[in-house]
Amino acid sequence: MSPPPILSGTKGACPRCGAPTLFRSFTGFAEKCGACGLDFTRFNVGDGPVVFLTLGIGALVTGLALWVEFTFQPGLLIHALLWIPITAALVILSLRVSKGLLLALEYRNRAGEGRIRSE
């Protein structure tokens, strides 16, 4: 039985066997699972997680920055020192989870490239 997809991101678990072999580095996938041999290179996660994280976290940070501006009215330098590192940290830290989750969902749903069926 395959593990829940969220474990692939949070623990780096292989979507087939659950062994913690999904990542070779913080956000880089391994070539294959060392336990069951699942080939991770056949999955195309691409930049999808980065786009959604940037948009979602960007909207959250923008809302918080507006709230801080209208409540406390700090200078521009304070905004830069506060929001640039927070945004970068949130995107980088959640990137591993989202990449692992997307790969596990591709595996579970047997996702592949679209093909036009010749009739």
mmCIF file with all atom_site columns, C-alpha atoms in Angstrom:
data_model
loop_
_atom_site.group_PDB
_atom_site.id
_atom_site.type_symbol
_atom_site.label_atom_id
_atom_site.label_alt_id
_atom_site.label_comp_id
_atom_site.label_asym_id
_atom_site.label_entity_id
_atom_site.label_seq_id
_atom_site.pdbx_PDB_ins_code
_atom_site.Cartn_x
_atom_site.Cartn_y
_atom_site.Cartn_z
_atom_site.occupancy
_atom_site.B_iso_or_equiv
_atom_site.pdbx_formal_charge
_atom_site.auth_seq_id
_atom_site.auth_comp_id
_atom_site.auth_asym_id
_atom_site.auth_atom_id
_atom_site.pdbx_PDB_model_num
ATOM 1   C CA . MET A 1 1   ? 0.000  0.000  0.000   1.00 0.00 ? 1   MET A CA 1
ATOM 2   C CA . SER A 1 2   ? 1.420  3.362  -1.002  1.00 0.00 ? 2   SER A CA 1
ATOM 3   C CA . PRO A 1 3   ? 1.779  6.098  1.622   1.00 0.00 ? 3   PRO A CA 1
ATOM 4   C CA . PRO A 1 4   ? -0.373 9.262  1.591   1.00 0.00 ? 4   PRO A CA 1
ATOM 5   C CA . PRO A 1 5   ? 0.961  11.847 -0.909  1.00 0.00 ? 5   PRO A CA 1
ATOM 6   C CA . ILE A 1 6   ? 1.681  14.433 1.800   1.00 0.00 ? 6   ILE A CA 1
ATOM 7   C CA . LEU A 1 7   ? 4.391  12.139 3.222   1.00 0.00 ? 7   LEU A CA 1
ATOM 8   C CA . SER A 1 8   ? 6.330  12.426 -0.028  1.00 0.00 ? 8   SER A CA 1
ATOM 9   C CA . GLY A 1 9   ? 6.805  16.118 0.659   1.00 0.00 ? 9   GLY A CA 1
ATOM 10  C CA . THR A 1 10  ? 7.094  16.241 4.414   1.00 0.00 ? 10  THR A CA 1
ATOM 11  C CA . LYS A 1 11  ? 9.342  13.203 4.847   1.00 0.00 ? 11  LYS A CA 1
ATOM 12  C CA . GLY A 1 12  ? 10.704 12.712 1.333   1.00 0.00 ? 12  GLY A CA 1
ATOM 13  C CA . ALA A 1 13  ? 8.966  9.347  1.086   1.00 0.00 ? 13  ALA A CA 1
ATOM 14  C CA . CYS A 1 14  ? 8.851  7.339  -2.119  1.00 0.00 ? 14  CYS A CA 1
ATOM 15  C CA . PRO A 1 15  ? 5.254  7.365  -3.402  1.00 0.00 ? 15  PRO A CA 1
ATOM 16  C CA . ARG A 1 16  ? 5.380  3.595  -4.046  1.00 0.00 ? 16  ARG A CA 1
ATOM 17  C CA . CYS A 1 17  ? 7.048  2.077  -0.972  1.00 0.00 ? 17  CYS A CA 1
ATOM 18  C CA . GLY A 1 18  ? 7.281  4.932  1.553   1.00 0.00 ? 18  GLY A CA 1
ATOM 19  C CA . ALA A 1 19  ? 11.064 4.789  2.005   1.00 0.00 ? 19  ALA A CA 1
ATOM 20  C CA . PRO A 1 20  ? 12.636 8.232  2.619   1.00 0.00 ? 20  PRO A CA 1
ATOM 21  C CA . THR A 1 21  ? 14.544 8.209  -0.690  1.00 0.00 ? 21  THR A CA 1
ATOM 22  C CA . LEU A 1 22  ? 12.713 10.839 -2.793  1.00 0.00 ? 22  LEU A CA 1
ATOM 23  C CA . PHE A 1 23  ? 15.221 13.707 -2.476  1.00 0.00 ? 23  PHE A CA 1
ATOM 24  C CA . ARG A 1 24  ? 18.988 13.711 -3.051  1.00 0.00 ? 24  ARG A CA 1
ATOM 25  C CA . SER A 1 25  ? 19.276 17.321 -1.837  1.00 0.00 ? 25  SER A CA 1
ATOM 26  C CA . PHE A 1 26  ? 16.926 19.817 -0.200  1.00 0.00 ? 26  PHE A CA 1
ATOM 27  C CA . THR A 1 27  ? 14.734 20.212 -3.290  1.00 0.00 ? 27  THR A CA 1
ATOM 28  C CA . GLY A 1 28  ? 16.463 17.963 -5.850  1.00 0.00 ? 28  GLY A CA 1
ATOM 29  C CA . PHE A 1 29  ? 14.897 14.606 -6.626  1.00 0.00 ? 29  PHE A CA 1
ATOM 30  C CA . ALA A 1 30  ? 16.939 11.421 -6.579  1.00 0.00 ? 30  ALA A CA 1
ATOM 31  C CA . GLU A 1 31  ? 17.222 9.437  -9.811  1.00 0.00 ? 31  GLU A CA 1
ATOM 32  C CA . LYS A 1 32  ? 15.369 6.428  -8.374  1.00 0.00 ? 32  LYS A CA 1
ATOM 33  C CA . CYS A 1 33  ? 14.213 4.949  -5.091  1.00 0.00 ? 33  CYS A CA 1
ATOM 34  C CA . GLY A 1 34  ? 16.966 3.025  -3.352  1.00 0.00 ? 34  GLY A CA 1
ATOM 35  C CA . ALA A 1 35  ? 14.444 0.664  -1.761  1.00 0.00 ? 35  ALA A CA 1
ATOM 36  C CA . CYS A 1 36  ? 11.991 -0.293 -4.543  1.00 0.00 ? 36  CYS A CA 1
ATOM 37  C CA . GLY A 1 37  ? 13.701 1.074  -7.671  1.00 0.00 ? 37  GLY A CA 1
ATOM 38  C CA . LEU A 1 38  ? 10.921 3.476  -8.770  1.00 0.00 ? 38  LEU A CA 1
ATOM 39  C CA . ASP A 1 39  ? 12.355 5.775  -11.463 1.00 0.00 ? 39  ASP A CA 1
ATOM 40  C CA . PHE A 1 40  ? 11.709 9.372  -10.346 1.00 0.00 ? 40  PHE A CA 1
ATOM 41  C CA . THR A 1 41  ? 13.026 10.808 -13.627 1.00 0.00 ? 41  THR A CA 1
ATOM 42  C CA . ARG A 1 42  ? 9.859  9.773  -15.480 1.00 0.00 ? 42  ARG A CA 1
ATOM 43  C CA . PHE A 1 43  ? 7.823  12.319 -13.526 1.00 0.00 ? 43  PHE A CA 1
ATOM 44  C CA . ASN A 1 44  ? 7.677  15.912 -14.765 1.00 0.00 ? 44  ASN A CA 1
ATOM 45  C CA . VAL A 1 45  ? 7.057  18.178 -11.798 1.00 0.00 ? 45  VAL A CA 1
ATOM 46  C CA . GLY A 1 46  ? 8.635  21.172 -13.544 1.00 0.00 ? 46  GLY A CA 1
ATOM 47  C CA . ASP A 1 47  ? 8.057  24.681 -12.210 1.00 0.00 ? 47  ASP A CA 1
ATOM 48  C CA . GLY A 1 48  ? 4.423  24.184 -11.223 1.00 0.00 ? 48  GLY A CA 1
ATOM 49  C CA . PRO A 1 49  ? 5.012  24.260 -7.454  1.00 0.00 ? 49  PRO A CA 1
ATOM 50  C CA . VAL A 1 50  ? 7.163  27.393 -7.690  1.00 0.00 ? 50  VAL A CA 1
ATOM 51  C CA . VAL A 1 51  ? 4.486  29.302 -9.580  1.00 0.00 ? 51  VAL A CA 1
ATOM 52  C CA . PHE A 1 52  ? 1.712  28.429 -7.139  1.00 0.00 ? 52  PHE A CA 1
ATOM 53  C CA . LEU A 1 53  ? 3.895  29.091 -4.100  1.00 0.00 ? 53  LEU A CA 1
ATOM 54  C CA . THR A 1 54  ? 5.042  32.445 -5.430  1.00 0.00 ? 54  THR A CA 1
ATOM 55  C CA . LEU A 1 55  ? 1.499  33.545 -6.235  1.00 0.00 ? 55  LEU A CA 1
ATOM 56  C CA . GLY A 1 56  ? -0.017 32.268 -2.977  1.00 0.00 ? 56  GLY A CA 1
ATOM 57  C CA . ILE A 1 57  ? 2.744  33.447 -0.681  1.00 0.00 ? 57  ILE A CA 1
ATOM 58  C CA . GLY A 1 58  ? 3.012  36.708 -2.641  1.00 0.00 ? 58  GLY A CA 1
ATOM 59  C CA . ALA A 1 59  ? -0.664 37.431 -2.023  1.00 0.00 ? 59  ALA A CA 1
ATOM 60  C CA . LEU A 1 60  ? -0.301 36.584 1.673   1.00 0.00 ? 60  LEU A CA 1
ATOM 61  C CA . VAL A 1 61  ? 2.806  38.737 2.111   1.00 0.00 ? 61  VAL A CA 1
ATOM 62  C CA . THR A 1 62  ? 1.243  41.619 0.183   1.00 0.00 ? 62  THR A CA 1
ATOM 63  C CA . GLY A 1 63  ? -1.792 41.558 2.464   1.00 0.00 ? 63  GLY A CA 1
ATOM 64  C CA . LEU A 1 64  ? 0.397  41.453 5.572   1.00 0.00 ? 64  LEU A CA 1
ATOM 65  C CA . ALA A 1 65  ? 2.629  44.248 4.247   1.00 0.00 ? 65  ALA A CA 1
ATOM 66  C CA . LEU A 1 66  ? -0.409 46.443 3.635   1.00 0.00 ? 66  LEU A CA 1
ATOM 67  C CA . TRP A 1 67  ? -1.699 45.726 7.133   1.00 0.00 ? 67  TRP A CA 1
ATOM 68  C CA . VAL A 1 68  ? 1.701  46.597 8.656   1.00 0.00 ? 68  VAL A CA 1
ATOM 69  C CA . GLU A 1 69  ? 1.909  49.755 6.556   1.00 0.00 ? 69  GLU A CA 1
ATOM 70  C CA . PHE A 1 70  ? -1.520 51.055 7.539   1.00 0.00 ? 70  PHE A CA 1
ATOM 71  C CA . THR A 1 71  ? -1.190 50.003 11.188  1.00 0.00 ? 71  THR A CA 1
ATOM 72  C CA . PHE A 1 72  ? 2.401  50.948 12.053  1.00 0.00 ? 72  PHE A CA 1
ATOM 73  C CA . GLN A 1 73  ? 3.580  53.076 9.078   1.00 0.00 ? 73  GLN A CA 1
ATOM 74  C CA . PRO A 1 74  ? 7.224  51.924 9.092   1.00 0.00 ? 74  PRO A CA 1
ATOM 75  C CA . GLY A 1 75  ? 9.742  53.216 6.588   1.00 0.00 ? 75  GLY A CA 1
ATOM 76  C CA . LEU A 1 76  ? 10.499 51.585 3.250   1.00 0.00 ? 76  LEU A CA 1
ATOM 77  C CA . LEU A 1 77  ? 13.754 50.099 4.551   1.00 0.00 ? 77  LEU A CA 1
ATOM 78  C CA . ILE A 1 78  ? 11.894 48.308 7.351   1.00 0.00 ? 78  ILE A CA 1
ATOM 79  C CA . HIS A 1 79  ? 9.481  46.833 4.802   1.00 0.00 ? 79  HIS A CA 1
ATOM 80  C CA . ALA A 1 80  ? 12.377 45.619 2.658   1.00 0.00 ? 80  ALA A CA 1
ATOM 81  C CA . LEU A 1 81  ? 14.239 44.136 5.624   1.00 0.00 ? 81  LEU A CA 1
ATOM 82  C CA . LEU A 1 82  ? 11.086 42.415 6.826   1.00 0.00 ? 82  LEU A CA 1
ATOM 83  C CA . TRP A 1 83  ? 9.265  41.128 3.752   1.00 0.00 ? 83  TRP A CA 1
ATOM 84  C CA . ILE A 1 84  ? 12.048 40.093 1.371   1.00 0.00 ? 84  ILE A CA 1
ATOM 85  C CA . PRO A 1 85  ? 13.564 37.499 3.735   1.00 0.00 ? 85  PRO A CA 1
ATOM 86  C CA . ILE A 1 86  ? 10.145 36.306 4.922   1.00 0.00 ? 86  ILE A CA 1
ATOM 87  C CA . THR A 1 87  ? 8.953  35.786 1.347   1.00 0.00 ? 87  THR A CA 1
ATOM 88  C CA . ALA A 1 88  ? 12.135 33.995 0.299   1.00 0.00 ? 88  ALA A CA 1
ATOM 89  C CA . ALA A 1 89  ? 12.098 31.750 3.374   1.00 0.00 ? 89  ALA A CA 1
ATOM 90  C CA . LEU A 1 90  ? 8.445  30.802 2.960   1.00 0.00 ? 90  LEU A CA 1
ATOM 91  C CA . VAL A 1 91  ? 8.866  29.905 -0.719  1.00 0.00 ? 91  VAL A CA 1
ATOM 92  C CA . ILE A 1 92  ? 12.077 27.930 -0.203  1.00 0.00 ? 92  ILE A CA 1
ATOM 93  C CA . LEU A 1 93  ? 10.854 26.048 2.863   1.00 0.00 ? 93  LEU A CA 1
ATOM 94  C CA . SER A 1 94  ? 7.531  25.070 1.316   1.00 0.00 ? 94  SER A CA 1
ATOM 95  C CA . LEU A 1 95  ? 9.085  24.153 -2.047  1.00 0.00 ? 95  LEU A CA 1
ATOM 96  C CA . ARG A 1 96  ? 10.239 20.707 -0.895  1.00 0.00 ? 96  ARG A CA 1
ATOM 97  C CA . VAL A 1 97  ? 6.804  19.803 0.432   1.00 0.00 ? 97  VAL A CA 1
ATOM 98  C CA . SER A 1 98  ? 4.994  20.982 -2.687  1.00 0.00 ? 98  SER A CA 1
ATOM 99  C CA . LYS A 1 99  ? 7.411  19.263 -5.096  1.00 0.00 ? 99  LYS A CA 1
ATOM 100 C CA . GLY A 1 100 ? 7.137  15.968 -3.222  1.00 0.00 ? 100 GLY A CA 1
ATOM 101 C CA . LEU A 1 101 ? 3.363  16.261 -3.042  1.00 0.00 ? 101 LEU A CA 1
ATOM 102 C CA . LEU A 1 102 ? 3.054  16.958 -6.767  1.00 0.00 ? 102 LEU A CA 1
ATOM 103 C CA . LEU A 1 103 ? 5.297  14.012 -7.679  1.00 0.00 ? 103 LEU A CA 1
ATOM 104 C CA . ALA A 1 104 ? 3.289  11.696 -5.418  1.00 0.00 ? 104 ALA A CA 1
ATOM 105 C CA . LEU A 1 105 ? 0.024  12.890 -6.957  1.00 0.00 ? 105 LEU A CA 1
ATOM 106 C CA . GLU A 1 106 ? 1.427  12.293 -10.452 1.00 0.00 ? 106 GLU A CA 1
ATOM 107 C CA . TYR A 1 107 ? 2.353  8.752  -9.376  1.00 0.00 ? 107 TYR A CA 1
ATOM 108 C CA . ARG A 1 108 ? -1.000 8.060  -7.711  1.00 0.00 ? 108 ARG A CA 1
ATOM 109 C CA . ASN A 1 109 ? -3.077 9.372  -10.629 1.00 0.00 ? 109 ASN A CA 1
ATOM 110 C CA . ARG A 1 110 ? -0.799 7.866  -13.309 1.00 0.00 ? 110 ARG A CA 1
ATOM 111 C CA . ALA A 1 111 ? -0.462 11.319 -14.861 1.00 0.00 ? 111 ALA A CA 1
ATOM 112 C CA . GLY A 1 112 ? 1.309  11.625 -18.169 1.00 0.00 ? 112 GLY A CA 1
ATOM 113 C CA . GLU A 1 113 ? 1.671  13.990 -21.055 1.00 0.00 ? 113 GLU A CA 1
ATOM 114 C CA . GLY A 1 114 ? -1.491 14.596 -23.029 1.00 0.00 ? 114 GLY A CA 1
ATOM 115 C CA . ARG A 1 115 ? -1.772 12.875 -26.354 1.00 0.00 ? 115 ARG A CA 1
ATOM 116 C CA . ILE A 1 116 ? -4.160 13.441 -29.213 1.00 0.00 ? 116 ILE A CA 1
ATOM 117 C CA . ARG A 1 117 ? -5.805 10.211 -30.150 1.00 0.00 ? 117 ARG A CA 1
ATOM 118 C CA . SER A 1 118 ? -5.768 9.579  -33.871 1.00 0.00 ? 118 SER A CA 1
ATOM 119 C CA . GLU A 1 119 ? -9.177 8.581  -35.121 1.00 0.00 ? 119 GLU A CA 1
#
